[in-house]
């Protein structure tokens, strides 16, 4: 079975700073997908960024980028120029390429951006 | 394009009472998921539908939980009778169903069982 671990329960940074959230996972699969979802206090789970394991290039979406290290089974999220609206729970998630199309989530990291 | 719609947003009931949650997926999405999110944790899958068929319900507590997706569109998740441990947020998600598509989530229903 796949597992996802987020070792940072909480993080706090000042507005405009850069912050990196950590995620490691365990799987015997070779092809899979990794995601970062954001969940603000409103509870709506919003996709931040997605990475396909067979792609070596790290995914980027504006201020959000990932550092995908397949051999190390590591998938960290970097937020540049952080904004107050980035305050939320961030969940790392794994999905197999084949078979059960379910997301396996980590425990989450609560990120607070301070003014 | 409208997102995933869920209702109600909040529900408070006493234990042993029944409760039902409703989900309307994004138009054209034939895969629908129900997840349960306990406080301070990530969501966990309860059931996945491909059109009308429940293709993965291995994590659904079948003694008290049931779900249906009539006509392959809207879905209802029911708990009868509810227990204190069922207090959680119930999230519905949908995807286009080609197996590698992103799942889009609704706002969830927060259930409190007293």
Short mmCIF file of C-alpha atoms in Angstrom, two decimals:
data_model
loop_
_atom_site.label_atom_id
_atom_site.label_comp_id
_atom_site.label_asym_id
_atom_site.label_seq_id
_atom_site.Cartn_x
_atom_site.Cartn_y
_atom_site.Cartn_z
CA UNK A 1 0.00 0.00 0.00
CA UNK A 2 1.06 3.54 -0.66
CA UNK A 3 1.75 5.97 2.16
CA UNK A 4 2.36 9.70 2.16
CA UNK A 5 4.17 11.51 4.96
CA UNK A 6 4.26 15.22 5.66
CA UNK A 7 6.68 15.78 8.52
CA UNK A 8 5.86 19.45 9.17
CA UNK A 9 2.53 19.80 11.01
CA UNK A 10 2.77 23.61 11.03
CA UNK A 11 4.83 26.33 9.38
CA UNK A 12 4.76 30.08 9.59
CA UNK A 13 6.53 32.69 7.46
CA UNK A 14 6.35 36.40 6.76
CA UNK A 15 4.60 37.73 3.71
CA UNK A 16 6.83 37.83 0.59
CA UNK A 17 9.17 35.15 1.94
CA UNK A 18 9.77 31.81 0.27
CA UNK A 19 8.64 28.64 2.03
CA UNK A 20 9.15 24.96 1.26
CA UNK A 21 6.78 22.21 2.39
CA UNK A 22 8.11 18.65 2.56
CA UNK A 23 6.48 15.43 1.44
CA UNK A 24 7.79 11.88 1.17
CA UNK A 25 5.95 8.83 -0.06
CA UNK A 26 6.37 5.11 -0.24
CA UNK A 27 5.37 3.04 -3.24
CA UNK A 28 6.53 0.13 -5.37
CA UNK A 29 4.90 1.64 -8.45
CA UNK A 30 7.05 3.10 -11.22
CA UNK A 31 4.40 5.32 -12.80
CA UNK A 32 2.18 7.50 -10.67
CA UNK A 33 1.00 11.04 -10.05
CA UNK A 34 1.72 13.42 -7.21
CA UNK A 35 -0.35 16.41 -6.21
CA UNK A 36 -0.35 19.31 -3.83
CA UNK A 37 -3.78 20.46 -2.74
CA UNK A 38 -4.57 23.58 -0.72
CA UNK A 39 -7.45 23.65 1.77
CA UNK A 40 -8.25 27.12 3.15
CA UNK A 41 -10.59 27.58 6.13
CA UNK A 42 -13.53 27.48 3.72
CA UNK A 43 -12.67 23.73 3.34
CA UNK A 44 -12.68 23.72 -0.47
CA UNK A 45 -9.82 21.46 -1.57
CA UNK A 46 -8.07 23.26 -4.43
CA UNK A 47 -5.44 21.76 -6.72
CA UNK A 48 -2.17 23.68 -6.52
CA UNK A 49 0.13 21.62 -8.72
CA UNK A 50 0.44 18.17 -10.27
CA UNK A 51 3.48 16.09 -11.23
CA UNK A 52 3.62 12.99 -13.40
CA UNK A 53 6.33 10.60 -12.25
CA UNK A 54 7.56 9.79 -15.74
CA UNK A 55 8.35 13.44 -16.37
CA UNK A 56 11.77 14.48 -15.12
CA UNK A 57 11.03 18.19 -15.36
CA UNK A 58 9.66 19.70 -12.17
CA UNK A 59 6.17 21.19 -12.48
CA UNK A 60 5.65 24.92 -11.95
CA UNK A 61 2.52 27.04 -11.62
CA UNK A 62 3.26 30.74 -11.23
CA UNK A 63 4.65 31.17 -7.69
CA UNK A 64 4.39 27.44 -6.95
CA UNK A 65 7.00 24.89 -7.94
CA UNK A 66 7.96 21.41 -6.89
CA UNK A 67 11.21 19.56 -6.33
CA UNK A 68 10.49 15.99 -7.41
CA UNK A 69 13.18 13.49 -6.47
CA UNK A 70 11.93 10.12 -7.69
CA UNK A 71 14.78 8.01 -6.33
CA UNK A 72 14.42 9.58 -2.91
CA UNK A 73 10.60 9.47 -3.13
CA UNK A 74 10.44 13.11 -2.20
CA UNK A 75 8.04 15.75 -3.49
CA UNK A 76 8.42 19.19 -1.89
CA UNK A 77 6.43 22.32 -2.68
CA UNK A 78 8.06 25.73 -2.88
CA UNK A 79 5.96 28.86 -2.59
CA UNK A 80 7.76 32.01 -3.71
CA UNK A 81 6.76 35.55 -2.76
CA UNK A 82 4.21 34.19 -0.29
CA UNK A 83 0.92 36.06 0.07
CA UNK A 84 -1.64 36.27 2.88
CA UNK A 85 -4.04 34.27 0.72
CA UNK A 86 -1.65 31.35 0.77
CA UNK A 87 -2.61 30.70 4.39
CA UNK A 88 -4.19 27.23 4.39
CA UNK A 89 -3.68 23.52 5.03
CA UNK A 90 -1.56 21.95 2.32
CA UNK A 91 -1.92 18.28 1.49
CA UNK A 92 0.43 16.15 -0.53
CA UNK A 93 -1.30 13.30 -2.37
CA UNK A 94 -0.37 10.25 -4.42
CA UNK A 95 -2.29 8.41 -7.11
CA UNK A 96 -1.34 5.26 -8.98
CA UNK A 97 -1.11 5.44 -12.75
CA UNK A 98 -3.09 2.24 -13.11
CA UNK A 99 -5.65 0.48 -11.01
CA UNK A 100 -7.42 2.16 -8.11
CA UNK A 101 -7.84 5.80 -9.02
CA UNK A 102 -7.93 7.07 -5.48
CA UNK A 103 -5.88 9.81 -3.91
CA UNK A 104 -3.80 8.87 -0.89
CA UNK A 105 -3.23 11.96 1.22
CA UNK A 106 -0.64 12.94 3.78
CA UNK A 107 -1.58 14.40 7.15
CA UNK A 108 -1.23 17.97 5.95
CA UNK A 109 0.86 21.01 6.84
CA UNK A 110 -0.81 24.10 8.26
CA UNK A 111 0.85 27.12 6.65
CA UNK A 112 0.37 30.61 8.06
CA UNK A 113 1.55 33.69 6.19
CA UNK A 114 2.02 36.62 8.56
CA UNK A 115 1.70 40.26 7.47
CA UNK B 1 -18.18 26.08 -15.51
CA UNK B 2 -19.83 25.21 -12.23
CA UNK B 3 -17.79 23.24 -9.74
CA UNK B 4 -18.78 20.28 -7.60
CA UNK B 5 -21.83 21.14 -5.53
CA UNK B 6 -22.57 19.60 -2.14
CA UNK B 7 -25.37 20.04 0.32
CA UNK B 8 -25.90 20.62 3.11
CA UNK B 9 -22.75 22.48 4.19
CA UNK B 10 -23.34 21.69 7.84
CA UNK B 11 -25.38 19.08 9.66
CA UNK B 12 -25.82 18.49 13.37
CA UNK B 13 -27.66 15.37 14.47
CA UNK B 14 -27.99 13.16 17.51
CA UNK B 15 -26.46 9.73 17.51
CA UNK B 16 -28.59 6.93 16.08
CA UNK B 17 -30.31 9.38 13.70
CA UNK B 18 -30.02 8.97 9.93
CA UNK B 19 -28.31 11.56 7.73
CA UNK B 20 -27.83 12.00 4.00
CA UNK B 21 -25.42 14.07 1.92
CA UNK B 22 -25.90 15.08 -1.69
CA UNK B 23 -23.36 15.74 -4.42
CA UNK B 24 -23.67 17.09 -7.94
CA UNK B 25 -20.41 16.61 -9.91
CA UNK B 26 -18.98 18.79 -12.63
CA UNK B 27 -20.94 18.38 -15.84
CA UNK B 28 -19.52 15.62 -18.00
CA UNK B 29 -17.47 14.02 -15.23
CA UNK B 30 -18.38 10.37 -15.07
CA UNK B 31 -16.18 9.46 -12.09
CA UNK B 32 -17.37 10.48 -8.65
CA UNK B 33 -15.66 10.01 -5.29
CA UNK B 34 -16.75 10.31 -1.66
CA UNK B 35 -14.00 10.99 0.86
CA UNK B 36 -14.17 11.36 4.64
CA UNK B 37 -11.84 13.81 6.36
CA UNK B 38 -11.42 13.46 10.10
CA UNK B 39 -10.24 16.45 12.09
CA UNK B 40 -6.57 17.18 11.52
CA UNK B 41 -6.13 14.48 8.89
CA UNK B 42 -6.12 14.11 5.14
CA UNK B 43 -9.19 12.78 3.33
CA UNK B 44 -9.68 9.04 2.90
CA UNK B 45 -11.66 7.45 0.10
CA UNK B 46 -15.00 5.88 1.00
CA UNK B 47 -16.34 4.97 -2.43
CA UNK B 48 -15.67 5.61 -6.12
CA UNK B 49 -18.23 5.48 -8.93
CA UNK B 50 -17.68 5.06 -12.64
CA UNK B 51 -21.01 6.25 -14.03
CA UNK B 52 -23.64 4.32 -12.01
CA UNK B 53 -21.28 1.54 -10.91
CA UNK B 54 -19.51 1.53 -7.55
CA UNK B 55 -16.07 0.25 -8.60
CA UNK B 56 -14.29 0.71 -5.25
CA UNK B 57 -16.25 0.59 -2.00
CA UNK B 58 -13.72 -1.37 0.02
CA UNK B 59 -13.40 1.41 2.63
CA UNK B 60 -17.12 2.02 3.03
CA UNK B 61 -18.49 0.74 6.40
CA UNK B 62 -21.34 -1.16 4.85
CA UNK B 63 -23.17 -1.90 8.06
CA UNK B 64 -24.26 1.72 8.37
CA UNK B 65 -23.16 3.55 5.23
CA UNK B 66 -24.79 3.35 1.84
CA UNK B 67 -24.41 5.32 -1.37
CA UNK B 68 -26.08 5.58 -4.70
CA UNK B 69 -25.55 7.36 -7.97
CA UNK B 70 -28.69 7.17 -10.00
CA UNK B 71 -28.40 7.89 -13.74
CA UNK B 72 -24.66 8.37 -13.33
CA UNK B 73 -24.88 12.02 -12.27
CA UNK B 74 -25.87 13.07 -8.74
CA UNK B 75 -24.92 10.95 -5.77
CA UNK B 76 -26.20 10.52 -2.24
CA UNK B 77 -24.25 9.18 0.73
CA UNK B 78 -26.28 7.98 3.70
CA UNK B 79 -25.44 7.01 7.25
CA UNK B 80 -27.98 5.09 9.31
CA UNK B 81 -27.67 5.08 12.25
CA UNK B 82 -25.02 7.72 12.87
CA UNK B 83 -22.42 7.22 15.60
CA UNK B 84 -20.30 9.76 17.46
CA UNK B 85 -17.23 8.66 15.49
CA UNK B 86 -18.89 9.64 12.22
CA UNK B 87 -18.32 13.31 12.98
CA UNK B 88 -16.12 14.49 10.10
CA UNK B 89 -16.15 16.43 6.86
CA UNK B 90 -17.54 14.47 3.91
CA UNK B 91 -16.01 15.54 0.61
CA UNK B 92 -17.27 14.77 -2.85
CA UNK B 93 -14.95 14.94 -5.86
CA UNK B 94 -15.29 14.26 -9.56
CA UNK B 95 -13.03 13.68 -12.53
CA UNK B 96 -13.52 13.12 -16.22
CA UNK B 97 -12.78 9.48 -15.69
CA UNK B 98 -10.10 8.69 -18.21
CA UNK B 99 -8.04 7.36 -15.35
CA UNK B 100 -5.40 10.04 -15.15
CA UNK B 101 -7.41 13.16 -14.67
CA UNK B 102 -7.30 15.54 -11.76
CA UNK B 103 -10.00 15.23 -9.13
CA UNK B 104 -11.97 18.38 -8.36
CA UNK B 105 -13.48 18.70 -4.91
CA UNK B 106 -16.67 20.19 -3.58
CA UNK B 107 -16.82 22.36 -0.44
CA UNK B 108 -17.74 19.41 1.77
CA UNK B 109 -20.37 18.73 4.41
CA UNK B 110 -19.34 19.08 8.03
CA UNK B 111 -21.20 16.53 10.15
CA UNK B 112 -21.39 16.74 13.92
CA UNK B 113 -22.95 13.83 15.76
CA UNK B 114 -23.95 14.59 19.36
#
